[in-house]
């Protein structure tokens, strides 16, 4: 009896969230330099090292994001950390993910029975999507944590509208912090809340709350207006990245890739794609349950507004990153759907999903089978080769349209002067080609420049010279099949190409 009672006591003391957080932290902090830095991360790195006044000025005039994230990173970077550079900034995001996991448990699943609580926490904490974007030096992870807090507090207030001061003040604070973290989730959550709040809180209180939020953002209204203008113009300057060339048809690839990323991630075996419709069906089924039903209109409105804002601003590879803050609720609905199945089916489905997550994590750390090879782009290897083999008089040309120019320049560390190949620079570039002893062209194998400008410059540079090509990052079979389906009969075999003409 004593042993049984002791074992029962120990079992009750084991907190699922603590175990999950410990295991999640291993994945989040392990090898933070695994992936090369990319352009947006480098912008973060260059910004946070400045004084606060400069950071605010940069966010107001040179960027389209609010200043809270870079300000916090500025102070984070001053701490005596075991990491440096990009890795240190990624560590901040990892901590934000751990905080989001804790908040998810606290507000949504801590009252559940152990088995259900374990499943729900594991689905979110070890989601391949949170592993990918939660280790980036961008605000995606911080958005997820603060959006989760804001939605939870706003919903709690709607559940008990009579406790106005007690519920409204924390909700107001979280919503304002979210707006100062990123406009998209901040506006989407506030808009979704406003559309349903007037029925529960009354029109006067709902209007007063939104007015107070707007007043709290008064110092940033001009910057928000500039960001809104950029958002309106996004369809024009993003057009050359489109897969289909049609705004309506383009939503198909965006939605498909976004759902794949949010479910099975972006580093997966092709077989895992079969789980996507299963997971989405279960999530829809779970969202029909009573425990999810009351909050469903709020979340659906918020998600629809967020998708409209993100789909216009970003191209298909980056949609999931901008909507990462919706992932906890997708996993919440998925867990409910799985738990609604009969026990044998429940075990099979849960095992298949968790096995897919484990394989995705393994591929992530092996840098294999990424759907977006831009995250594993061999910019470090290319920069190392140029530094080893090129001379100071050589001409280094980089594809402006489909290559991470900032990352390549960052890893070259100023050893060489590089030139971007674009419609604006092509005339200058052509005058620099003849006197150069050797011309290096770093490019993506898919030429998306207007009128295949890049290929024409490459032909000019190699005319009458000896040409050698080195290719990087081979496409997998399924990726080449997808490229053929999107772009026609032919598809490149590799992702990056470095051509040297001597």
GROMACS .gro file of C-alpha atoms in nm:
model
  502
    1UNK     CA    1   0.000   0.000   0.000
    2UNK     CA    2   0.279   0.240   0.090
    3UNK     CA    3   0.468   0.167  -0.232
    4UNK     CA    4   0.152   0.208  -0.438
    5UNK     CA    5   0.070   0.538  -0.270
    6UNK     CA    6   0.428   0.662  -0.318
    7UNK     CA    7   0.428   0.571  -0.686
    8UNK     CA    8   0.093   0.743  -0.732
    9UNK     CA    9   0.225   1.057  -0.558
   10UNK     CA   10   0.538   1.068  -0.775
   11UNK     CA   11   0.328   1.022  -1.088
   12UNK     CA   12   0.107   1.313  -0.992
   13UNK     CA   13   0.409   1.532  -0.929
   14UNK     CA   14   0.544   1.480  -1.281
   15UNK     CA   15   0.434   1.788  -1.472
   16UNK     CA   16   0.390   1.726  -1.845
   17UNK     CA   17   0.477   2.085  -1.929
   18UNK     CA   18   0.809   2.068  -1.742
   19UNK     CA   19   0.912   1.747  -1.919
   20UNK     CA   20   0.805   1.885  -2.255
   21UNK     CA   21   0.990   2.213  -2.195
   22UNK     CA   22   1.311   2.030  -2.102
   23UNK     CA   23   1.298   1.812  -2.415
   24UNK     CA   24   1.197   2.105  -2.635
   25UNK     CA   25   1.486   2.317  -2.508
   26UNK     CA   26   1.733   2.051  -2.623
   27UNK     CA   27   1.604   2.076  -2.980
   28UNK     CA   28   1.578   2.454  -2.975
   29UNK     CA   29   1.927   2.530  -2.841
   30UNK     CA   30   2.121   2.253  -3.012
   31UNK     CA   31   2.354   2.384  -3.285
   32UNK     CA   32   2.199   2.727  -3.337
   33UNK     CA   33   2.446   2.792  -3.620
   34UNK     CA   34   2.315   2.492  -3.816
   35UNK     CA   35   2.154   2.697  -4.092
   36UNK     CA   36   2.333   2.987  -4.260
   37UNK     CA   37   2.220   3.339  -4.183
   38UNK     CA   38   1.982   3.485  -4.439
   39UNK     CA   39   1.897   3.838  -4.542
   40UNK     CA   40   1.627   3.924  -4.288
   41UNK     CA   41   1.830   3.779  -4.002
   42UNK     CA   42   2.126   3.988  -4.108
   43UNK     CA   43   1.907   4.298  -4.102
   44UNK     CA   44   1.816   4.207  -3.743
   45UNK     CA   45   2.184   4.158  -3.655
   46UNK     CA   46   2.285   4.493  -3.803
   47UNK     CA   47   1.998   4.677  -3.633
   48UNK     CA   48   2.016   4.556  -3.272
   49UNK     CA   49   2.375   4.665  -3.219
   50UNK     CA   50   2.284   5.034  -3.247
   51UNK     CA   51   2.160   5.263  -2.966
   52UNK     CA   52   1.790   5.252  -2.889
   53UNK     CA   53   1.724   5.585  -3.061
   54UNK     CA   54   1.879   5.453  -3.382
   55UNK     CA   55   1.682   5.129  -3.357
   56UNK     CA   56   1.357   5.322  -3.324
   57UNK     CA   57   1.451   5.547  -3.615
   58UNK     CA   58   1.542   5.246  -3.829
   59UNK     CA   59   1.214   5.074  -3.746
   60UNK     CA   60   1.021   5.392  -3.820
   61UNK     CA   61   1.182   5.490  -4.150
   62UNK     CA   62   1.383   5.200  -4.295
   63UNK     CA   63   1.179   4.897  -4.190
   64UNK     CA   64   0.814   4.797  -4.189
   65UNK     CA   65   0.801   4.643  -3.842
   66UNK     CA   66   0.735   4.785  -3.495
   67UNK     CA   67   1.033   4.836  -3.263
   68UNK     CA   68   0.966   4.612  -2.960
   69UNK     CA   69   1.147   4.304  -3.092
   70UNK     CA   70   1.476   4.477  -3.189
   71UNK     CA   71   1.472   4.680  -2.867
   72UNK     CA   72   1.448   4.365  -2.655
   73UNK     CA   73   1.717   4.203  -2.867
   74UNK     CA   74   1.942   4.504  -2.809
   75UNK     CA   75   1.939   4.443  -2.434
   76UNK     CA   76   1.954   4.066  -2.481
   77UNK     CA   77   2.271   4.104  -2.686
   78UNK     CA   78   2.435   4.297  -2.400
   79UNK     CA   79   2.410   3.998  -2.166
   80UNK     CA   80   2.705   3.760  -2.113
   81UNK     CA   81   2.567   3.482  -2.333
   82UNK     CA   82   2.729   3.153  -2.438
   83UNK     CA   83   2.645   3.243  -2.799
   84UNK     CA   84   2.739   3.532  -3.024
   85UNK     CA   85   2.621   3.688  -3.346
   86UNK     CA   86   2.326   3.525  -3.520
   87UNK     CA   87   2.327   3.230  -3.277
   88UNK     CA   88   2.268   3.463  -2.981
   89UNK     CA   89   1.970   3.624  -3.152
   90UNK     CA   90   1.830   3.282  -3.241
   91UNK     CA   91   1.860   3.181  -2.875
   92UNK     CA   92   1.625   3.467  -2.786
   93UNK     CA   93   1.368   3.322  -3.026
   94UNK     CA   94   1.415   2.979  -2.870
   95UNK     CA   95   1.330   3.122  -2.528
   96UNK     CA   96   1.021   3.287  -2.678
   97UNK     CA   97   0.910   2.945  -2.805
   98UNK     CA   98   0.953   2.793  -2.458
   99UNK     CA   99   0.744   3.077  -2.315
  100UNK     CA  100   0.476   3.015  -2.580
  101UNK     CA  101   0.467   2.646  -2.484
  102UNK     CA  102   0.423   2.737  -2.118
  103UNK     CA  103   0.143   2.985  -2.199
  104UNK     CA  104  -0.027   2.730  -2.422
  105UNK     CA  105  -0.034   2.484  -2.136
  106UNK     CA  106  -0.138   2.742  -1.877
  107UNK     CA  107  -0.431   2.889  -2.068
  108UNK     CA  108  -0.560   2.595  -2.270
  109UNK     CA  109  -0.462   2.245  -2.155
  110UNK     CA  110  -0.333   2.242  -1.796
  111UNK     CA  111  -0.675   2.137  -1.664
  112UNK     CA  112  -0.697   1.832  -1.891
  113UNK     CA  113  -0.630   1.474  -1.790
  114UNK     CA  114  -0.267   1.368  -1.821
  115UNK     CA  115  -0.297   1.172  -2.147
  116UNK     CA  116  -0.479   1.446  -2.332
  117UNK     CA  117  -0.248   1.711  -2.193
  118UNK     CA  118   0.063   1.519  -2.300
  119UNK     CA  119  -0.063   1.473  -2.655
  120UNK     CA  120  -0.161   1.837  -2.703
  121UNK     CA  121   0.163   1.975  -2.564
  122UNK     CA  122   0.378   1.736  -2.766
  123UNK     CA  123   0.197   1.820  -3.091
  124UNK     CA  124   0.273   2.189  -3.046
  125UNK     CA  125   0.615   2.174  -2.880
  126UNK     CA  126   0.765   1.933  -3.134
  127UNK     CA  127   0.589   2.061  -3.442
  128UNK     CA  128   0.841   2.081  -3.731
  129UNK     CA  129   0.709   2.428  -3.807
  130UNK     CA  130   0.793   2.564  -3.463
  131UNK     CA  131   1.135   2.397  -3.483
  132UNK     CA  132   1.214   2.573  -3.811
  133UNK     CA  133   1.082   2.922  -3.740
  134UNK     CA  134   1.141   2.917  -3.367
  135UNK     CA  135   1.517   2.910  -3.426
  136UNK     CA  136   1.537   3.216  -3.650
  137UNK     CA  137   1.660   3.563  -3.560
  138UNK     CA  138   1.325   3.713  -3.648
  139UNK     CA  139   1.018   3.800  -3.444
  140UNK     CA  140   0.813   3.494  -3.546
  141UNK     CA  141   0.858   3.315  -3.212
  142UNK     CA  142   0.798   3.630  -3.010
  143UNK     CA  143   0.481   3.696  -3.210
  144UNK     CA  144   0.361   3.346  -3.127
  145UNK     CA  145   0.407   3.389  -2.754
  146UNK     CA  146   0.253   3.737  -2.730
  147UNK     CA  147  -0.032   3.654  -2.971
  148UNK     CA  148  -0.111   3.346  -2.765
  149UNK     CA  149  -0.117   3.560  -2.452
  150UNK     CA  150  -0.331   3.831  -2.614
  151UNK     CA  151  -0.586   3.589  -2.760
  152UNK     CA  152  -0.610   3.400  -2.431
  153UNK     CA  153  -0.661   3.713  -2.221
  154UNK     CA  154  -0.908   3.866  -2.465
  155UNK     CA  155  -1.107   3.546  -2.474
  156UNK     CA  156  -1.102   3.518  -2.094
  157UNK     CA  157  -1.243   3.870  -2.075
  158UNK     CA  158  -1.521   3.780  -2.319
  159UNK     CA  159  -1.608   3.483  -2.099
  160UNK     CA  160  -1.643   3.705  -1.792
  161UNK     CA  161  -1.739   4.052  -1.924
  162UNK     CA  162  -1.857   4.171  -1.582
  163UNK     CA  163  -1.501   4.168  -1.448
  164UNK     CA  164  -1.412   4.465  -1.668
  165UNK     CA  165  -1.110   4.612  -1.493
  166UNK     CA  166  -0.969   4.279  -1.381
  167UNK     CA  167  -0.990   4.126  -1.729
  168UNK     CA  168  -0.960   4.429  -1.956
  169UNK     CA  169  -0.630   4.568  -1.829
  170UNK     CA  170  -0.423   4.249  -1.890
  171UNK     CA  171  -0.596   4.201  -2.226
  172UNK     CA  172  -0.525   4.561  -2.322
  173UNK     CA  173  -0.158   4.528  -2.227
  174UNK     CA  174  -0.109   4.206  -2.425
  175UNK     CA  175  -0.289   4.344  -2.734
  176UNK     CA  176  -0.079   4.662  -2.728
  177UNK     CA  177   0.243   4.461  -2.692
  178UNK     CA  178   0.140   4.250  -2.989
  179UNK     CA  179   0.087   4.558  -3.205
  180UNK     CA  180   0.432   4.683  -3.108
  181UNK     CA  181   0.576   4.342  -3.202
  182UNK     CA  182   0.421   4.301  -3.546
  183UNK     CA  183   0.139   4.476  -3.726
  184UNK     CA  184  -0.016   4.168  -3.888
  185UNK     CA  185  -0.105   3.959  -3.580
  186UNK     CA  186  -0.175   4.273  -3.378
  187UNK     CA  187  -0.428   4.407  -3.625
  188UNK     CA  188  -0.577   4.064  -3.706
  189UNK     CA  189  -0.635   3.976  -3.339
  190UNK     CA  190  -0.779   4.320  -3.260
  191UNK     CA  191  -1.006   4.311  -3.567
  192UNK     CA  192  -1.128   3.959  -3.492
  193UNK     CA  193  -1.194   4.057  -3.131
  194UNK     CA  194  -1.381   4.374  -3.232
  195UNK     CA  195  -1.616   4.182  -3.464
  196UNK     CA  196  -1.741   3.960  -3.183
  197UNK     CA  197  -1.681   4.170  -2.870
  198UNK     CA  198  -1.967   4.415  -2.914
  199UNK     CA  199  -2.222   4.137  -2.864
  200UNK     CA  200  -2.068   4.019  -2.536
  201UNK     CA  201  -1.924   4.341  -2.396
  202UNK     CA  202  -2.160   4.592  -2.544
  203UNK     CA  203  -2.085   4.841  -2.819
  204UNK     CA  204  -1.965   5.114  -2.583
  205UNK     CA  205  -1.709   4.903  -2.398
  206UNK     CA  206  -1.582   4.738  -2.718
  207UNK     CA  207  -1.541   5.076  -2.888
  208UNK     CA  208  -1.367   5.225  -2.586
  209UNK     CA  209  -1.126   4.932  -2.572
  210UNK     CA  210  -1.030   4.964  -2.939
  211UNK     CA  211  -0.993   5.341  -2.903
  212UNK     CA  212  -0.758   5.290  -2.609
  213UNK     CA  213  -0.550   5.045  -2.812
  214UNK     CA  214  -0.531   5.297  -3.097
  215UNK     CA  215  -0.430   5.571  -2.854
  216UNK     CA  216  -0.151   5.355  -2.715
  217UNK     CA  217  -0.009   5.327  -3.066
  218UNK     CA  218  -0.027   5.701  -3.140
  219UNK     CA  219   0.355   5.743  -3.144
  220UNK     CA  220   0.369   5.483  -3.418
  221UNK     CA  221   0.073   5.580  -3.637
  222UNK     CA  222   0.288   5.744  -3.907
  223UNK     CA  223   0.511   5.439  -3.927
  224UNK     CA  224   0.202   5.218  -3.946
  225UNK     CA  225   0.068   5.430  -4.232
  226UNK     CA  226   0.397   5.385  -4.419
  227UNK     CA  227   0.383   5.010  -4.360
  228UNK     CA  228   0.027   5.008  -4.493
  229UNK     CA  229   0.141   5.183  -4.812
  230UNK     CA  230   0.414   4.923  -4.856
  231UNK     CA  231   0.157   4.650  -4.803
  232UNK     CA  232  -0.067   4.800  -5.072
  233UNK     CA  233   0.226   4.803  -5.317
  234UNK     CA  234   0.342   4.451  -5.229
  235UNK     CA  235   0.162   4.279  -5.514
  236UNK     CA  236   0.365   4.481  -5.763
  237UNK     CA  237   0.716   4.431  -5.633
  238UNK     CA  238   0.658   4.064  -5.538
  239UNK     CA  239   0.510   3.974  -5.877
  240UNK     CA  240   0.830   3.826  -6.024
  241UNK     CA  241   0.839   3.566  -5.744
  242UNK     CA  242   0.493   3.435  -5.829
  243UNK     CA  243   0.462   3.077  -5.949
  244UNK     CA  244   0.153   3.124  -6.165
  245UNK     CA  245   0.145   3.490  -6.270
  246UNK     CA  246  -0.220   3.515  -6.167
  247UNK     CA  247  -0.319   3.673  -5.835
  248UNK     CA  248  -0.618   3.445  -5.781
  249UNK     CA  249  -0.454   3.123  -5.896
  250UNK     CA  250  -0.146   3.206  -5.688
  251UNK     CA  251  -0.351   3.160  -5.371
  252UNK     CA  252  -0.357   2.786  -5.441
  253UNK     CA  253   0.020   2.731  -5.398
  254UNK     CA  254   0.025   2.975  -5.107
  255UNK     CA  255  -0.248   2.796  -4.917
  256UNK     CA  256  -0.112   2.451  -5.002
  257UNK     CA  257   0.244   2.528  -4.896
  258UNK     CA  258   0.127   2.715  -4.587
  259UNK     CA  259  -0.082   2.419  -4.471
  260UNK     CA  260   0.199   2.173  -4.542
  261UNK     CA  261   0.441   2.386  -4.341
  262UNK     CA  262   0.204   2.426  -4.047
  263UNK     CA  263   0.131   2.051  -4.033
  264UNK     CA  264   0.426   1.834  -4.139
  265UNK     CA  265   0.683   2.112  -4.167
  266UNK     CA  266   0.925   2.202  -4.445
  267UNK     CA  267   1.178   1.920  -4.413
  268UNK     CA  268   0.994   1.595  -4.465
  269UNK     CA  269   0.980   1.266  -4.650
  270UNK     CA  270   0.730   1.279  -4.940
  271UNK     CA  271   0.523   1.011  -4.768
  272UNK     CA  272   0.446   1.261  -4.490
  273UNK     CA  273   0.239   1.463  -4.735
  274UNK     CA  274  -0.030   1.196  -4.707
  275UNK     CA  275  -0.076   1.305  -4.344
  276UNK     CA  276  -0.163   1.665  -4.435
  277UNK     CA  277  -0.529   1.603  -4.532
  278UNK     CA  278  -0.563   1.364  -4.237
  279UNK     CA  279  -0.433   1.626  -3.991
  280UNK     CA  280  -0.648   1.900  -4.139
  281UNK     CA  281  -0.959   1.680  -4.130
  282UNK     CA  282  -0.894   1.588  -3.768
  283UNK     CA  283  -0.833   1.954  -3.680
  284UNK     CA  284  -1.163   2.052  -3.840
  285UNK     CA  285  -1.334   1.766  -3.656
  286UNK     CA  286  -1.176   1.871  -3.328
  287UNK     CA  287  -1.281   2.232  -3.376
  288UNK     CA  288  -1.643   2.116  -3.383
  289UNK     CA  289  -1.628   1.997  -3.023
  290UNK     CA  290  -1.793   2.195  -2.747
  291UNK     CA  291  -1.463   2.277  -2.576
  292UNK     CA  292  -1.343   2.452  -2.892
  293UNK     CA  293  -1.677   2.576  -3.023
  294UNK     CA  294  -1.717   2.908  -2.833
  295UNK     CA  295  -1.375   3.039  -2.936
  296UNK     CA  296  -1.403   2.918  -3.297
  297UNK     CA  297  -1.562   3.235  -3.445
  298UNK     CA  298  -1.293   3.453  -3.283
  299UNK     CA  299  -1.011   3.237  -3.418
  300UNK     CA  300  -1.164   3.193  -3.763
  301UNK     CA  301  -1.212   3.566  -3.810
  302UNK     CA  302  -0.861   3.636  -3.685
  303UNK     CA  303  -0.710   3.369  -3.913
  304UNK     CA  304  -0.900   3.493  -4.220
  305UNK     CA  305  -0.791   3.854  -4.164
  306UNK     CA  306  -0.432   3.742  -4.101
  307UNK     CA  307  -0.425   3.532  -4.418
  308UNK     CA  308  -0.553   3.821  -4.628
  309UNK     CA  309  -0.283   4.049  -4.489
  310UNK     CA  310   0.000   3.796  -4.518
  311UNK     CA  311  -0.093   3.660  -4.861
  312UNK     CA  312  -0.072   4.003  -5.017
  313UNK     CA  313   0.256   4.091  -4.849
  314UNK     CA  314   0.467   3.774  -4.876
  315UNK     CA  315   0.529   3.510  -5.138
  316UNK     CA  316   0.436   3.146  -5.097
  317UNK     CA  317   0.752   3.025  -4.912
  318UNK     CA  318   0.704   3.273  -4.626
  319UNK     CA  319   0.333   3.249  -4.553
  320UNK     CA  320   0.367   2.998  -4.267
  321UNK     CA  321   0.627   3.215  -4.094
  322UNK     CA  322   0.387   3.510  -4.084
  323UNK     CA  323   0.107   3.288  -3.952
  324UNK     CA  324   0.313   3.089  -3.703
  325UNK     CA  325   0.120   3.243  -3.412
  326UNK     CA  326  -0.189   3.046  -3.525
  327UNK     CA  327  -0.005   2.714  -3.483
  328UNK     CA  328  -0.098   2.657  -3.114
  329UNK     CA  329  -0.467   2.666  -3.198
  330UNK     CA  330  -0.425   2.441  -3.501
  331UNK     CA  331  -0.246   2.186  -3.282
  332UNK     CA  332  -0.513   2.231  -3.013
  333UNK     CA  333  -0.786   2.143  -3.265
  334UNK     CA  334  -0.577   1.856  -3.403
  335UNK     CA  335  -0.535   1.706  -3.056
  336UNK     CA  336  -0.910   1.727  -2.999
  337UNK     CA  337  -0.972   1.556  -3.331
  338UNK     CA  338  -0.731   1.273  -3.250
  339UNK     CA  339  -0.884   1.225  -2.906
  340UNK     CA  340  -1.226   1.200  -3.066
  341UNK     CA  341  -1.121   0.891  -3.263
  342UNK     CA  342  -1.175   0.536  -3.142
  343UNK     CA  343  -0.879   0.414  -2.930
  344UNK     CA  344  -0.717   0.188  -3.195
  345UNK     CA  345  -0.741   0.457  -3.464
  346UNK     CA  346  -0.629   0.720  -3.215
  347UNK     CA  347  -0.308   0.530  -3.141
  348UNK     CA  348  -0.233   0.470  -3.510
  349UNK     CA  349  -0.291   0.833  -3.611
  350UNK     CA  350  -0.100   0.979  -3.317
  351UNK     CA  351   0.192   0.742  -3.378
  352UNK     CA  352   0.203   0.827  -3.749
  353UNK     CA  353   0.198   1.203  -3.682
  354UNK     CA  354   0.462   1.191  -3.410
  355UNK     CA  355   0.681   0.965  -3.625
  356UNK     CA  356   0.651   1.218  -3.907
  357UNK     CA  357   0.753   1.493  -3.665
  358UNK     CA  358   1.057   1.289  -3.556
  359UNK     CA  359   1.165   1.226  -3.917
  360UNK     CA  360   1.118   1.595  -3.999
  361UNK     CA  361   1.336   1.695  -3.704
  362UNK     CA  362   1.606   1.450  -3.813
  363UNK     CA  363   1.599   1.589  -4.169
  364UNK     CA  364   1.605   1.943  -4.031
  365UNK     CA  365   1.929   1.882  -3.841
  366UNK     CA  366   2.075   1.690  -4.136
  367UNK     CA  367   1.983   1.982  -4.367
  368UNK     CA  368   1.808   1.745  -4.608
  369UNK     CA  369   1.483   1.751  -4.805
  370UNK     CA  370   1.391   2.112  -4.728
  371UNK     CA  371   1.098   2.233  -4.932
  372UNK     CA  372   1.252   2.582  -4.935
  373UNK     CA  373   1.619   2.530  -5.012
  374UNK     CA  374   1.680   2.897  -4.943
  375UNK     CA  375   1.713   2.809  -4.575
  376UNK     CA  376   1.996   2.566  -4.649
  377UNK     CA  377   2.151   2.775  -4.925
  378UNK     CA  378   2.526   2.700  -4.945
  379UNK     CA  379   2.626   3.063  -4.902
  380UNK     CA  380   2.899   2.977  -4.652
  381UNK     CA  381   3.053   2.720  -4.885
  382UNK     CA  382   3.033   2.955  -5.185
  383UNK     CA  383   3.193   3.242  -4.992
  384UNK     CA  384   3.470   3.012  -4.870
  385UNK     CA  385   3.546   2.901  -5.226
  386UNK     CA  386   3.557   3.258  -5.357
  387UNK     CA  387   3.792   3.365  -5.077
  388UNK     CA  388   4.018   3.070  -5.150
  389UNK     CA  389   4.032   3.087  -5.531
  390UNK     CA  390   3.946   3.440  -5.648
  391UNK     CA  391   4.191   3.729  -5.679
  392UNK     CA  392   4.132   4.088  -5.575
  393UNK     CA  393   4.096   4.195  -5.941
  394UNK     CA  394   3.824   3.940  -6.020
  395UNK     CA  395   3.468   4.055  -6.079
  396UNK     CA  396   3.209   3.897  -5.845
  397UNK     CA  397   2.854   3.914  -5.979
  398UNK     CA  398   2.554   3.799  -5.774
  399UNK     CA  399   2.200   3.728  -5.889
  400UNK     CA  400   1.984   4.006  -5.743
  401UNK     CA  401   1.651   3.836  -5.810
  402UNK     CA  402   1.674   3.482  -5.677
  403UNK     CA  403   1.984   3.470  -5.456
  404UNK     CA  404   2.049   3.582  -5.099
  405UNK     CA  405   2.292   3.860  -5.186
  406UNK     CA  406   2.318   3.992  -4.830
  407UNK     CA  407   2.414   3.651  -4.693
  408UNK     CA  408   2.685   3.596  -4.953
  409UNK     CA  409   2.828   3.942  -4.890
  410UNK     CA  410   2.813   3.880  -4.516
  411UNK     CA  411   3.016   3.559  -4.538
  412UNK     CA  412   3.265   3.718  -4.778
  413UNK     CA  413   3.330   3.965  -4.494
  414UNK     CA  414   3.439   4.246  -4.726
  415UNK     CA  415   3.721   4.050  -4.890
  416UNK     CA  416   3.584   4.131  -5.236
  417UNK     CA  417   3.375   4.400  -5.392
  418UNK     CA  418   3.059   4.242  -5.528
  419UNK     CA  419   2.804   4.368  -5.778
  420UNK     CA  420   2.438   4.281  -5.792
  421UNK     CA  421   2.302   4.191  -6.135
  422UNK     CA  422   1.970   4.367  -6.186
  423UNK     CA  423   1.795   4.578  -6.445
  424UNK     CA  424   1.933   4.890  -6.276
  425UNK     CA  425   2.297   4.772  -6.267
  426UNK     CA  426   2.327   4.574  -6.589
  427UNK     CA  427   2.478   4.861  -6.788
  428UNK     CA  428   2.752   4.916  -6.528
  429UNK     CA  429   2.816   4.543  -6.493
  430UNK     CA  430   2.872   4.501  -6.867
  431UNK     CA  431   3.140   4.771  -6.863
  432UNK     CA  432   3.323   4.591  -6.579
  433UNK     CA  433   3.335   4.251  -6.750
  434UNK     CA  434   3.605   4.303  -7.024
  435UNK     CA  435   3.897   4.418  -6.801
  436UNK     CA  436   3.835   4.158  -6.527
  437UNK     CA  437   4.082   3.864  -6.529
  438UNK     CA  438   3.799   3.636  -6.415
  439UNK     CA  439   3.427   3.681  -6.370
  440UNK     CA  440   3.243   3.490  -6.099
  441UNK     CA  441   2.864   3.460  -6.131
  442UNK     CA  442   2.680   3.340  -5.821
  443UNK     CA  443   2.322   3.262  -5.909
  444UNK     CA  444   2.016   3.047  -5.864
  445UNK     CA  445   1.972   2.791  -6.138
  446UNK     CA  446   1.619   2.923  -6.192
  447UNK     CA  447   1.646   3.257  -6.371
  448UNK     CA  448   1.351   3.472  -6.266
  449UNK     CA  449   1.504   3.801  -6.380
  450UNK     CA  450   1.308   4.008  -6.634
  451UNK     CA  451   1.365   3.868  -6.981
  452UNK     CA  452   1.626   3.626  -6.841
  453UNK     CA  453   1.861   3.918  -6.796
  454UNK     CA  454   2.091   3.718  -6.569
  455UNK     CA  455   2.148   3.445  -6.827
  456UNK     CA  456   2.231   3.708  -7.088
  457UNK     CA  457   2.491   3.871  -6.861
  458UNK     CA  458   2.638   3.530  -6.788
  459UNK     CA  459   2.669   3.460  -7.162
  460UNK     CA  460   2.840   3.798  -7.214
  461UNK     CA  461   3.083   3.735  -6.929
  462UNK     CA  462   3.184   3.392  -7.062
  463UNK     CA  463   3.205   3.484  -7.429
  464UNK     CA  464   3.559   3.405  -7.547
  465UNK     CA  465   3.660   3.278  -7.201
  466UNK     CA  466   3.699   2.937  -7.047
  467UNK     CA  467   3.392   2.854  -6.843
  468UNK     CA  468   3.359   2.624  -6.542
  469UNK     CA  469   3.044   2.555  -6.342
  470UNK     CA  470   3.001   2.419  -5.991
  471UNK     CA  471   2.654   2.329  -5.868
  472UNK     CA  472   2.525   2.318  -5.510
  473UNK     CA  473   2.224   2.170  -5.329
  474UNK     CA  474   2.081   1.898  -5.552
  475UNK     CA  475   1.703   1.893  -5.580
  476UNK     CA  476   1.534   1.574  -5.464
  477UNK     CA  477   1.319   1.373  -5.705
  478UNK     CA  478   0.993   1.509  -5.567
  479UNK     CA  479   1.123   1.868  -5.582
  480UNK     CA  480   1.220   1.833  -5.947
  481UNK     CA  481   0.880   1.683  -6.022
  482UNK     CA  482   0.714   1.981  -5.853
  483UNK     CA  483   0.929   2.227  -6.049
  484UNK     CA  484   0.841   2.052  -6.375
  485UNK     CA  485   0.473   2.065  -6.284
  486UNK     CA  486   0.499   2.437  -6.205
  487UNK     CA  487   0.739   2.553  -6.470
  488UNK     CA  488   0.709   2.318  -6.764
  489UNK     CA  489   0.892   2.019  -6.905
  490UNK     CA  490   1.239   2.103  -6.779
  491UNK     CA  491   1.359   2.157  -6.425
  492UNK     CA  492   1.709   2.232  -6.291
  493UNK     CA  493   1.892   1.954  -6.113
  494UNK     CA  494   2.058   2.184  -5.858
  495UNK     CA  495   1.957   2.489  -5.657
  496UNK     CA  496   2.266   2.715  -5.671
  497UNK     CA  497   2.528   2.759  -5.941
  498UNK     CA  498   2.867   2.930  -5.940
  499UNK     CA  499   3.016   3.001  -6.282
  500UNK     CA  500   3.376   3.115  -6.330
  501UNK     CA  501   3.481   3.259  -6.665
  502UNK     CA  502   3.857   3.309  -6.711
   0.00000   0.00000   0.00000
